[in-house]
Coordinates of N, CA and C in Angstrom, one line a residue:
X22 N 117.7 -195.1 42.2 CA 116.3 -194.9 41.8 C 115.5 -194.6 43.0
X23 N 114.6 -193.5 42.8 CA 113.9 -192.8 44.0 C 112.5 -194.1 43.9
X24 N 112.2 -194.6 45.1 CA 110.6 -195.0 44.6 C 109.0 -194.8 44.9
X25 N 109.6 -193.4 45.0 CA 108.6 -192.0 45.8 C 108.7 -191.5 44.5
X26 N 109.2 -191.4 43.6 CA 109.3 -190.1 42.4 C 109.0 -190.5 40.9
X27 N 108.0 -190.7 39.8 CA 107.9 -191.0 38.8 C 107.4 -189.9 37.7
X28 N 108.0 -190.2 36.7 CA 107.1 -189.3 35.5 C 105.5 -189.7 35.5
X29 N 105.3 -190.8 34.8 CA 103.6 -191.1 34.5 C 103.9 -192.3 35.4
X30 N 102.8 -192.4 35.9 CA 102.2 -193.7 36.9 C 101.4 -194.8 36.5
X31 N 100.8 -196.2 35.6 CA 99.8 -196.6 35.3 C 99.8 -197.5 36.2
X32 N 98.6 -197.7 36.7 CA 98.2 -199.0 37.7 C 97.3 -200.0 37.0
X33 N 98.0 -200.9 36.8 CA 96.5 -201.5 35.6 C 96.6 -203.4 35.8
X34 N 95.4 -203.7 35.6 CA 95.2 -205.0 35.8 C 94.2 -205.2 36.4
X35 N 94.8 -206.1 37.9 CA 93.4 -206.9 38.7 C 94.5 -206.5 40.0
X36 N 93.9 -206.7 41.4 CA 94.4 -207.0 42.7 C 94.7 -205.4 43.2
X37 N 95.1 -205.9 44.2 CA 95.7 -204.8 45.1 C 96.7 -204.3 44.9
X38 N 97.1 -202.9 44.5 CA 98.7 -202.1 44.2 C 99.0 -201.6 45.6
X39 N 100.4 -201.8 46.1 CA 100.9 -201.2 47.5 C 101.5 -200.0 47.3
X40 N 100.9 -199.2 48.0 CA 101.7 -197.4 47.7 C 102.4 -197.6 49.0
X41 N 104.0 -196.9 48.3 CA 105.1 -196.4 49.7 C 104.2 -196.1 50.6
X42 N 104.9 -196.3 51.6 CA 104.0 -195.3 53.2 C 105.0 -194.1 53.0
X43 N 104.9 -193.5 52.3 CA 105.7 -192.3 52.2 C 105.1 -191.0 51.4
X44 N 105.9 -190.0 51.2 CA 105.2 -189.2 50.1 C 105.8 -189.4 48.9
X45 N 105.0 -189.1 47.9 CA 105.0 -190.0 46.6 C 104.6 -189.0 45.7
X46 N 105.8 -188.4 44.8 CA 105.6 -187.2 43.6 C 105.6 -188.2 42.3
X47 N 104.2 -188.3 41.7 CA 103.9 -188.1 40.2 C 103.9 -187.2 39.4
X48 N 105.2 -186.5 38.5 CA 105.4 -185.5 37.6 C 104.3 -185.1 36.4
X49 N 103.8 -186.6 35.9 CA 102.9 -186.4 35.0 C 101.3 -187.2 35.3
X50 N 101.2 -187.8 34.5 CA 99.5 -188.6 35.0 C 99.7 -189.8 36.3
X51 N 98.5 -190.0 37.0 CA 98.6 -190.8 37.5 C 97.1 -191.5 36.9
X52 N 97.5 -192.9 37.0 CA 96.1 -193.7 36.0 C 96.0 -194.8 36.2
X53 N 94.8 -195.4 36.5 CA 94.6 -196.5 36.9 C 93.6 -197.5 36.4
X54 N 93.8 -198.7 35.8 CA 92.9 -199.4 34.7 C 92.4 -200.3 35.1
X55 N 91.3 -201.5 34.7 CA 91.3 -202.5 35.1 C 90.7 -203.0 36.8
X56 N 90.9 -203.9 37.2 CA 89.9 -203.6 38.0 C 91.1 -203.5 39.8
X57 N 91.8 -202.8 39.5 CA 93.1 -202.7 40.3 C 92.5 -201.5 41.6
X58 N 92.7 -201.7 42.7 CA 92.8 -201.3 43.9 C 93.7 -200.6 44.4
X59 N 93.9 -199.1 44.9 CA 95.0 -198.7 45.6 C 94.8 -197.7 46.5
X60 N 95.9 -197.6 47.6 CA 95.4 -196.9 49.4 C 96.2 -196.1 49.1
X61 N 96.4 -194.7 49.4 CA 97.6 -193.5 49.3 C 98.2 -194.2 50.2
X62 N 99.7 -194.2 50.4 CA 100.4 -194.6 52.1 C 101.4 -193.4 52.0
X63 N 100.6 -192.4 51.9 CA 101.3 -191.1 52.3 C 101.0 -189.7 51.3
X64 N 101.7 -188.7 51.5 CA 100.6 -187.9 50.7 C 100.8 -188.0 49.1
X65 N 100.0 -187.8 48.3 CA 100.5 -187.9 46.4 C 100.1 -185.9 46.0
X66 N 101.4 -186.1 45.2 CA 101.5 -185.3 44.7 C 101.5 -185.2 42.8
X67 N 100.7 -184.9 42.0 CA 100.3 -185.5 41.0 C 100.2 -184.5 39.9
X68 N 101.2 -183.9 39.1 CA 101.7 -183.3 38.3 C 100.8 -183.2 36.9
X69 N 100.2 -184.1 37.0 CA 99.5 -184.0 35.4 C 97.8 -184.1 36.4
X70 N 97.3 -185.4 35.5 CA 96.3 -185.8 35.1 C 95.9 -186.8 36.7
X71 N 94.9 -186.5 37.5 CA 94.9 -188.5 37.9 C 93.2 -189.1 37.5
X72 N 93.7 -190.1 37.4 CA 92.1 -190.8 36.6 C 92.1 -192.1 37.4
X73 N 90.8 -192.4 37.4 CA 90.3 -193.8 38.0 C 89.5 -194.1 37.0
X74 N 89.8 -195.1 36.5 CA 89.0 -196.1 35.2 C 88.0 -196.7 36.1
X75 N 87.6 -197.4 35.3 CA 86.0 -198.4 35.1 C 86.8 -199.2 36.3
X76 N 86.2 -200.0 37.5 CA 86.8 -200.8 37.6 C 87.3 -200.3 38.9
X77 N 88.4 -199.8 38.9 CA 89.7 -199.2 39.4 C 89.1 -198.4 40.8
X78 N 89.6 -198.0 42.3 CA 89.5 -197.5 43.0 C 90.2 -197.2 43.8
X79 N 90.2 -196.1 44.4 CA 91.2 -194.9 45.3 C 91.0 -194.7 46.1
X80 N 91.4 -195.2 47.5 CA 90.9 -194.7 48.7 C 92.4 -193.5 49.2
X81 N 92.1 -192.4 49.8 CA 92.8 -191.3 49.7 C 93.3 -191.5 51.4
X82 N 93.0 -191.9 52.2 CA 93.4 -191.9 53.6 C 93.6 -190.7 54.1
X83 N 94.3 -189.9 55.4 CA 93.7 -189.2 56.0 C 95.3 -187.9 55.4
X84 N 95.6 -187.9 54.2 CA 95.9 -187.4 53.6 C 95.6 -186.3 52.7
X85 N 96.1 -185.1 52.3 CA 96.6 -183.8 51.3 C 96.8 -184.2 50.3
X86 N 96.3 -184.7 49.3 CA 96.7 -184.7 47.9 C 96.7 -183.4 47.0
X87 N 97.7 -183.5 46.3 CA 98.0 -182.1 45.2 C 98.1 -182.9 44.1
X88 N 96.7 -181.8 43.2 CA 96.7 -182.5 41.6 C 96.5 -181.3 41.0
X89 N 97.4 -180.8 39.8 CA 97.9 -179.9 39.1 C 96.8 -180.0 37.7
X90 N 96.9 -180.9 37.5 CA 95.4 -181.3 36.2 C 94.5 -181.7 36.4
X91 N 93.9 -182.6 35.1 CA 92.4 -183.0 35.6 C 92.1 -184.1 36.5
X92 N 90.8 -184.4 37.1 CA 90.8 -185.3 38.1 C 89.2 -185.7 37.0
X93 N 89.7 -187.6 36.6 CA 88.6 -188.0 35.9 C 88.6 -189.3 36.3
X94 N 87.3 -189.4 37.5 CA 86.7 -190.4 38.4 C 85.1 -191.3 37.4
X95 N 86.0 -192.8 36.6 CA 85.1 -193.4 36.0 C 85.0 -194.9 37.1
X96 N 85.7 -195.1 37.8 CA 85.5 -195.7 38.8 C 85.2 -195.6 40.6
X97 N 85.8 -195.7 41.8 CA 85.5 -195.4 42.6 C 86.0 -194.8 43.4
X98 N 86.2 -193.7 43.8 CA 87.0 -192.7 45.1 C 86.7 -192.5 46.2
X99 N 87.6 -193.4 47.0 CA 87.3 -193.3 48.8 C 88.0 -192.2 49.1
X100 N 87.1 -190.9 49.9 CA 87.9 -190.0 50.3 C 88.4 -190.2 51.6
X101 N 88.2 -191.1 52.4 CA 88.5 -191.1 53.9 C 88.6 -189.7 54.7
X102 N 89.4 -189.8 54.9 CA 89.3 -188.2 56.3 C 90.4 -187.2 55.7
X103 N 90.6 -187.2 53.6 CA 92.1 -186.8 53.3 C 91.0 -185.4 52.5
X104 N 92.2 -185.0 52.1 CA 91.6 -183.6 51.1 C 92.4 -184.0 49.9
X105 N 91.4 -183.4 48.6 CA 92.2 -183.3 47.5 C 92.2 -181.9 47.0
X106 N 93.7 -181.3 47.0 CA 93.8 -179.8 46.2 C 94.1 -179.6 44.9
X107 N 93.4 -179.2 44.3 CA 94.0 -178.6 42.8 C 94.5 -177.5 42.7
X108 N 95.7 -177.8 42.1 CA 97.2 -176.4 42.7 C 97.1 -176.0 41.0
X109 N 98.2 -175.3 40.7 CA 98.9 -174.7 39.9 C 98.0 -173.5 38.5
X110 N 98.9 -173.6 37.6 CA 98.5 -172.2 36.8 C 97.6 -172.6 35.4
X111 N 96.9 -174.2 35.4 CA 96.1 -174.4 34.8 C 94.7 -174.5 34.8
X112 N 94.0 -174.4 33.8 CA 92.4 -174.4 34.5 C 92.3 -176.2 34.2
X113 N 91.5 -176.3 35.0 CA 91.2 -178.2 34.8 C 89.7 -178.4 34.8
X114 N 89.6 -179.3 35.1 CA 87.9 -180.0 35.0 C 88.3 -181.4 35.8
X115 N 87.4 -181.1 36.8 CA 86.8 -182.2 37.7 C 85.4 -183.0 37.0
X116 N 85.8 -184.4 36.5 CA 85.0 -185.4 35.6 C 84.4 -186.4 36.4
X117 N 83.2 -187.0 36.4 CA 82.9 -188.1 36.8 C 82.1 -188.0 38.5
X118 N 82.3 -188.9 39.1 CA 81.6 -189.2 40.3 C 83.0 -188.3 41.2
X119 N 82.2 -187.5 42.1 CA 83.1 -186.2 42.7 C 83.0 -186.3 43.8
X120 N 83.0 -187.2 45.1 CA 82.8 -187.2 46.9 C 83.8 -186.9 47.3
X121 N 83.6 -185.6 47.8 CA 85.3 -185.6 48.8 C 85.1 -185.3 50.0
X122 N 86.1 -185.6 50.8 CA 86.0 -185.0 52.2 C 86.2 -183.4 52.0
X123 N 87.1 -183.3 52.0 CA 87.9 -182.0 51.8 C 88.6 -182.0 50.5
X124 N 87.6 -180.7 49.5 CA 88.0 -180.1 48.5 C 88.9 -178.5 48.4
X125 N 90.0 -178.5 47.9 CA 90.7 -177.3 48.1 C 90.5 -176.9 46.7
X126 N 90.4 -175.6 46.3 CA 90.7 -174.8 45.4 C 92.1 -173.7 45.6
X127 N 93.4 -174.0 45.5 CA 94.5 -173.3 45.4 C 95.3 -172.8 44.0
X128 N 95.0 -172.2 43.1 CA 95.6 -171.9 42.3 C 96.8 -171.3 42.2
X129 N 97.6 -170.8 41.3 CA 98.4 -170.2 41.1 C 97.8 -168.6 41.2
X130 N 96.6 -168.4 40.5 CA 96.1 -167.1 40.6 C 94.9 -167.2 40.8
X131 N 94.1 -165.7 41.0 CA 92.3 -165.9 41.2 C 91.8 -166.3 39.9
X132 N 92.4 -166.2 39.1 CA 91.9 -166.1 37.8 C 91.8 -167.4 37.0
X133 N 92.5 -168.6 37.8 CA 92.7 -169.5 37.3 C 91.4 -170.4 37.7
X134 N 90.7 -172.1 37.3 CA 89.5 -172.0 37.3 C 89.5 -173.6 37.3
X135 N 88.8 -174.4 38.2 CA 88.5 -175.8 38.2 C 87.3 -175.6 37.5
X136 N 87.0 -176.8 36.7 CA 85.3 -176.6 36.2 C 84.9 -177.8 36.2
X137 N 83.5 -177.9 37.2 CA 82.6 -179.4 37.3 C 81.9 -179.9 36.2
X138 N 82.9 -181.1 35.8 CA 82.0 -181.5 34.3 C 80.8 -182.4 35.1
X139 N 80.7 -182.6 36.2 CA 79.5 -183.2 37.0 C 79.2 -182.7 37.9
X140 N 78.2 -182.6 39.0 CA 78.2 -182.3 40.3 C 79.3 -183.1 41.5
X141 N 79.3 -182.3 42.0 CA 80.5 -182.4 43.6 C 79.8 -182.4 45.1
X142 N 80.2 -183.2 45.8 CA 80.0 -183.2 46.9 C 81.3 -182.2 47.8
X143 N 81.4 -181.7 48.9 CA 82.7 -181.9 49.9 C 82.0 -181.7 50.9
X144 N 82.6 -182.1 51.9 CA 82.3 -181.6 53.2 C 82.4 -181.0 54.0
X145 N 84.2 -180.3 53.4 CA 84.7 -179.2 53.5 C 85.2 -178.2 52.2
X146 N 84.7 -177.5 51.6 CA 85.2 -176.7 50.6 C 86.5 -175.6 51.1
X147 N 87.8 -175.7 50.6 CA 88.6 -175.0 51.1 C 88.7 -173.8 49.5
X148 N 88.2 -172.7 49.5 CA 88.5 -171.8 48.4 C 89.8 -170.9 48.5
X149 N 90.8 -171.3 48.3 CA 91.7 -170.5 49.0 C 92.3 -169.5 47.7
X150 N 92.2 -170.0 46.4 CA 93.0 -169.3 45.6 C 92.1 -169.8 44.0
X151 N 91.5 -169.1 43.3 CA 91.2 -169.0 42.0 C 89.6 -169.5 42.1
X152 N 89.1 -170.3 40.8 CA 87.4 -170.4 40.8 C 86.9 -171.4 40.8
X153 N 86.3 -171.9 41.0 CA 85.4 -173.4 41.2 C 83.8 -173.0 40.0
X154 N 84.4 -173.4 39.0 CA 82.8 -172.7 37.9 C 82.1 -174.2 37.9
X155 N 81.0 -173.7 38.3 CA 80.1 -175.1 38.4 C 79.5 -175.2 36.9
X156 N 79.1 -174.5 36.0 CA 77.5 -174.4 35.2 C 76.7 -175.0 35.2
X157 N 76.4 -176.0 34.7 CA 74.7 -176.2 35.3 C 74.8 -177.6 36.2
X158 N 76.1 -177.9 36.2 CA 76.1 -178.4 37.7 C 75.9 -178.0 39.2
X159 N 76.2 -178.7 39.9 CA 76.5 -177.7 41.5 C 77.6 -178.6 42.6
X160 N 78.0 -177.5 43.2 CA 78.9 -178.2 44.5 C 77.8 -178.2 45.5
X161 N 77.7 -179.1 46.3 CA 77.2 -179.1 47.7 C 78.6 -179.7 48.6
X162 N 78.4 -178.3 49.7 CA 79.2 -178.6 50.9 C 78.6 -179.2 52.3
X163 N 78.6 -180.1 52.7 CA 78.2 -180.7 54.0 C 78.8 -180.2 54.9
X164 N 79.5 -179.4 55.3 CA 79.9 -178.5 56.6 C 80.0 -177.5 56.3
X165 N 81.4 -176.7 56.1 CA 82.5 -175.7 56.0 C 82.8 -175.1 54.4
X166 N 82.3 -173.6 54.6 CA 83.6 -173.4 53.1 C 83.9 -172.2 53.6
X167 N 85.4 -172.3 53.1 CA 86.7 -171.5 53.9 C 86.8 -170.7 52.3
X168 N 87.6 -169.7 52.5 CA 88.5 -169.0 51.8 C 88.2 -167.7 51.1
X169 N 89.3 -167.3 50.4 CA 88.7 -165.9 49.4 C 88.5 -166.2 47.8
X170 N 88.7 -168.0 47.6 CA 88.2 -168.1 46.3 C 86.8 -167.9 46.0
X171 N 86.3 -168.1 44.7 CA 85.4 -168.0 44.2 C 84.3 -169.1 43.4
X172 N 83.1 -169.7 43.7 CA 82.5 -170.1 43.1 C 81.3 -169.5 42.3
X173 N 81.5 -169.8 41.2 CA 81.0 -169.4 39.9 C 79.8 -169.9 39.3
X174 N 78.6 -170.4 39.8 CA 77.4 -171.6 39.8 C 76.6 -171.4 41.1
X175 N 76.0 -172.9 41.0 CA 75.3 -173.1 42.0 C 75.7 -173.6 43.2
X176 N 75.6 -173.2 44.3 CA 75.8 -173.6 45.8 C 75.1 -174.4 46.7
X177 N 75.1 -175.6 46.8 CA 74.0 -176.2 48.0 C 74.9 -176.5 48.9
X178 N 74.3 -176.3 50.4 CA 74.5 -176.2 51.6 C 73.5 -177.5 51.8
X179 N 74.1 -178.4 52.5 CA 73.7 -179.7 53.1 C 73.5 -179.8 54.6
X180 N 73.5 -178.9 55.8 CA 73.4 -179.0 57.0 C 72.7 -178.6 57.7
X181 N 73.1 -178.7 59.2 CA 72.1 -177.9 60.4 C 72.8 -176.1 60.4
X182 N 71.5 -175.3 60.2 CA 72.3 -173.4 60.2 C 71.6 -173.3 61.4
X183 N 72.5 -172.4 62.3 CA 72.6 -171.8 63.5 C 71.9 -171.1 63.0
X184 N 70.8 -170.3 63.6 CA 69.8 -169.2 63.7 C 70.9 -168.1 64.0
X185 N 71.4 -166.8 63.2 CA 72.3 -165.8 63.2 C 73.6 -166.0 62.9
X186 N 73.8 -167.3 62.1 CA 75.2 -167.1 61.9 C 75.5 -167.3 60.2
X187 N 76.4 -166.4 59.6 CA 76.6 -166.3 58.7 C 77.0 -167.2 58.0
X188 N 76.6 -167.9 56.7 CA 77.1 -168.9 55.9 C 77.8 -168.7 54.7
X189 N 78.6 -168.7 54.4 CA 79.3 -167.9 53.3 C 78.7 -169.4 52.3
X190 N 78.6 -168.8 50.7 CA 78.1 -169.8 49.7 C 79.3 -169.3 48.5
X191 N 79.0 -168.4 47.7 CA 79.7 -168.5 46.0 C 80.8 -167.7 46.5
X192 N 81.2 -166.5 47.6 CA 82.4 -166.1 48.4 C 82.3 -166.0 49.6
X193 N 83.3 -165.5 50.3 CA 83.4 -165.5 52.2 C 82.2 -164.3 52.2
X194 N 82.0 -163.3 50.9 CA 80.9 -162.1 51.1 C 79.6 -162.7 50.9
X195 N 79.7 -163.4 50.2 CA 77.9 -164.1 49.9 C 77.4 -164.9 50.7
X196 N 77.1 -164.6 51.4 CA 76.6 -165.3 52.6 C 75.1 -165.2 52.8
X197 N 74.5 -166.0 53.8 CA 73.2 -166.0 54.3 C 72.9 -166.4 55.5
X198 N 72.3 -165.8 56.5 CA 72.3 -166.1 57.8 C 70.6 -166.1 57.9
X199 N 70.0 -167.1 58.5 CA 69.2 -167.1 59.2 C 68.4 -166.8 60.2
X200 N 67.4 -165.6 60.8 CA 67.2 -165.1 61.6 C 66.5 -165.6 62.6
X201 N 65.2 -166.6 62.1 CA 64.9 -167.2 63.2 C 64.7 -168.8 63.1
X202 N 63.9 -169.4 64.0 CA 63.8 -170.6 63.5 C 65.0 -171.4 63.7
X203 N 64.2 -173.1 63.3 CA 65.4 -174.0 63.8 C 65.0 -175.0 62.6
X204 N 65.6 -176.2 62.6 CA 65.4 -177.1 61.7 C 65.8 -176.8 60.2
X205 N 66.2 -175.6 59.6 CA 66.5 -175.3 58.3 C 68.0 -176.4 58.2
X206 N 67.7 -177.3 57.1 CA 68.9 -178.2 56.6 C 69.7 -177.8 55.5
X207 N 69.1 -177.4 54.5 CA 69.7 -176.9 53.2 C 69.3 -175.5 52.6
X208 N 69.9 -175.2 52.1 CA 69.7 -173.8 50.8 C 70.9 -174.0 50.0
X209 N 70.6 -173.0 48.8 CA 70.8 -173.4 47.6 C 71.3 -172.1 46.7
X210 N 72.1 -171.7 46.9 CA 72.0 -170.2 46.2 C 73.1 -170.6 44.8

């Protein structure tokens, strides 16, 4: 018996759960109830569903997580210094309270689509593969957004803009650069 490898994952109760210091594949949901505590100790890879109940909290450490389904945050998510990517050839919905360090958009295709059932923080947006549809929510990025994906909504930009340097917002083409002046912290396209 592998103890890095499970179908569905439930964490539920009271106290602290210990994750392998390893990497750690969830085939199907990972879920956590009750008022239960747990640290990634290595990267998760997460095949379905992962959820944080009422209660329940996730600190991500300075880890890549890959989650193929939905991500539904009713309790609390520490992103530490890690990224969370949503991979594969389904469209999902990002639920609930959304802080991340580092947000990846990786699909299987462009065509394929995370959708904010709340607003999202990152600090780094990585768009590398398919769409990020906000509707009448919004992502704000606090640094960085990389890639040739696409956001489909609203964009806020949370930082210090260099006077002439281009900021890419809804793609690496949509951009906006600032010509003069200093002090501008946010925009919003």
């Amino acid at each position: 018996v592998q103890h890095n490898k499970y179908g569905h994952l439930t964490l539920s109760n009271t106290g602290i759960k210990t994750m392998p210091a390893m990497a750690m594949e969830v085939q199907g949901n990972l879920t956590s109830t009750g008022t239960t505590a747990y640290t990634a100790g290595g990267i998760l890879t997460v095949g379905g569903n992962l959820t944080i109940g009422v209660g329940s909290s996730f600190t991500g450490e300075n880890y890549t997580h890959t989650i193929a389904g939905n991500w539904l945050n009713n309790g609390t998510f520490n992103p530490s210094a890690g990224t969370i990517s949503f991979i594969g050839g389904n469209n999902t919905t990002i639920t609930g309270g959304a802080v991340f360090n580092g947000l990846t958009i990786n699909k299987n295709a462009a065509t394929n689509t995370v959708t904010l059932a709340n607003n999202a923080t990152a600090t780094t947006l990585n768009m590398t593969q398919g769409e990020l549809h906000t509707g009448i929510n919004k992502v704000t990025i606090l640094s960085d957004r990389t890639g040739d994906g696409w956001v489909l909504g609203i964009v806020n930009r949370q930082h210090a803009f260099t006077p002439g340097t281009a900021y890419a917002f809804n793609s690496r083409l949509s951009t906006i650069a600032f010509t003069g002046g200093t002090g501008v912290t946010e925009a919003t396209m």
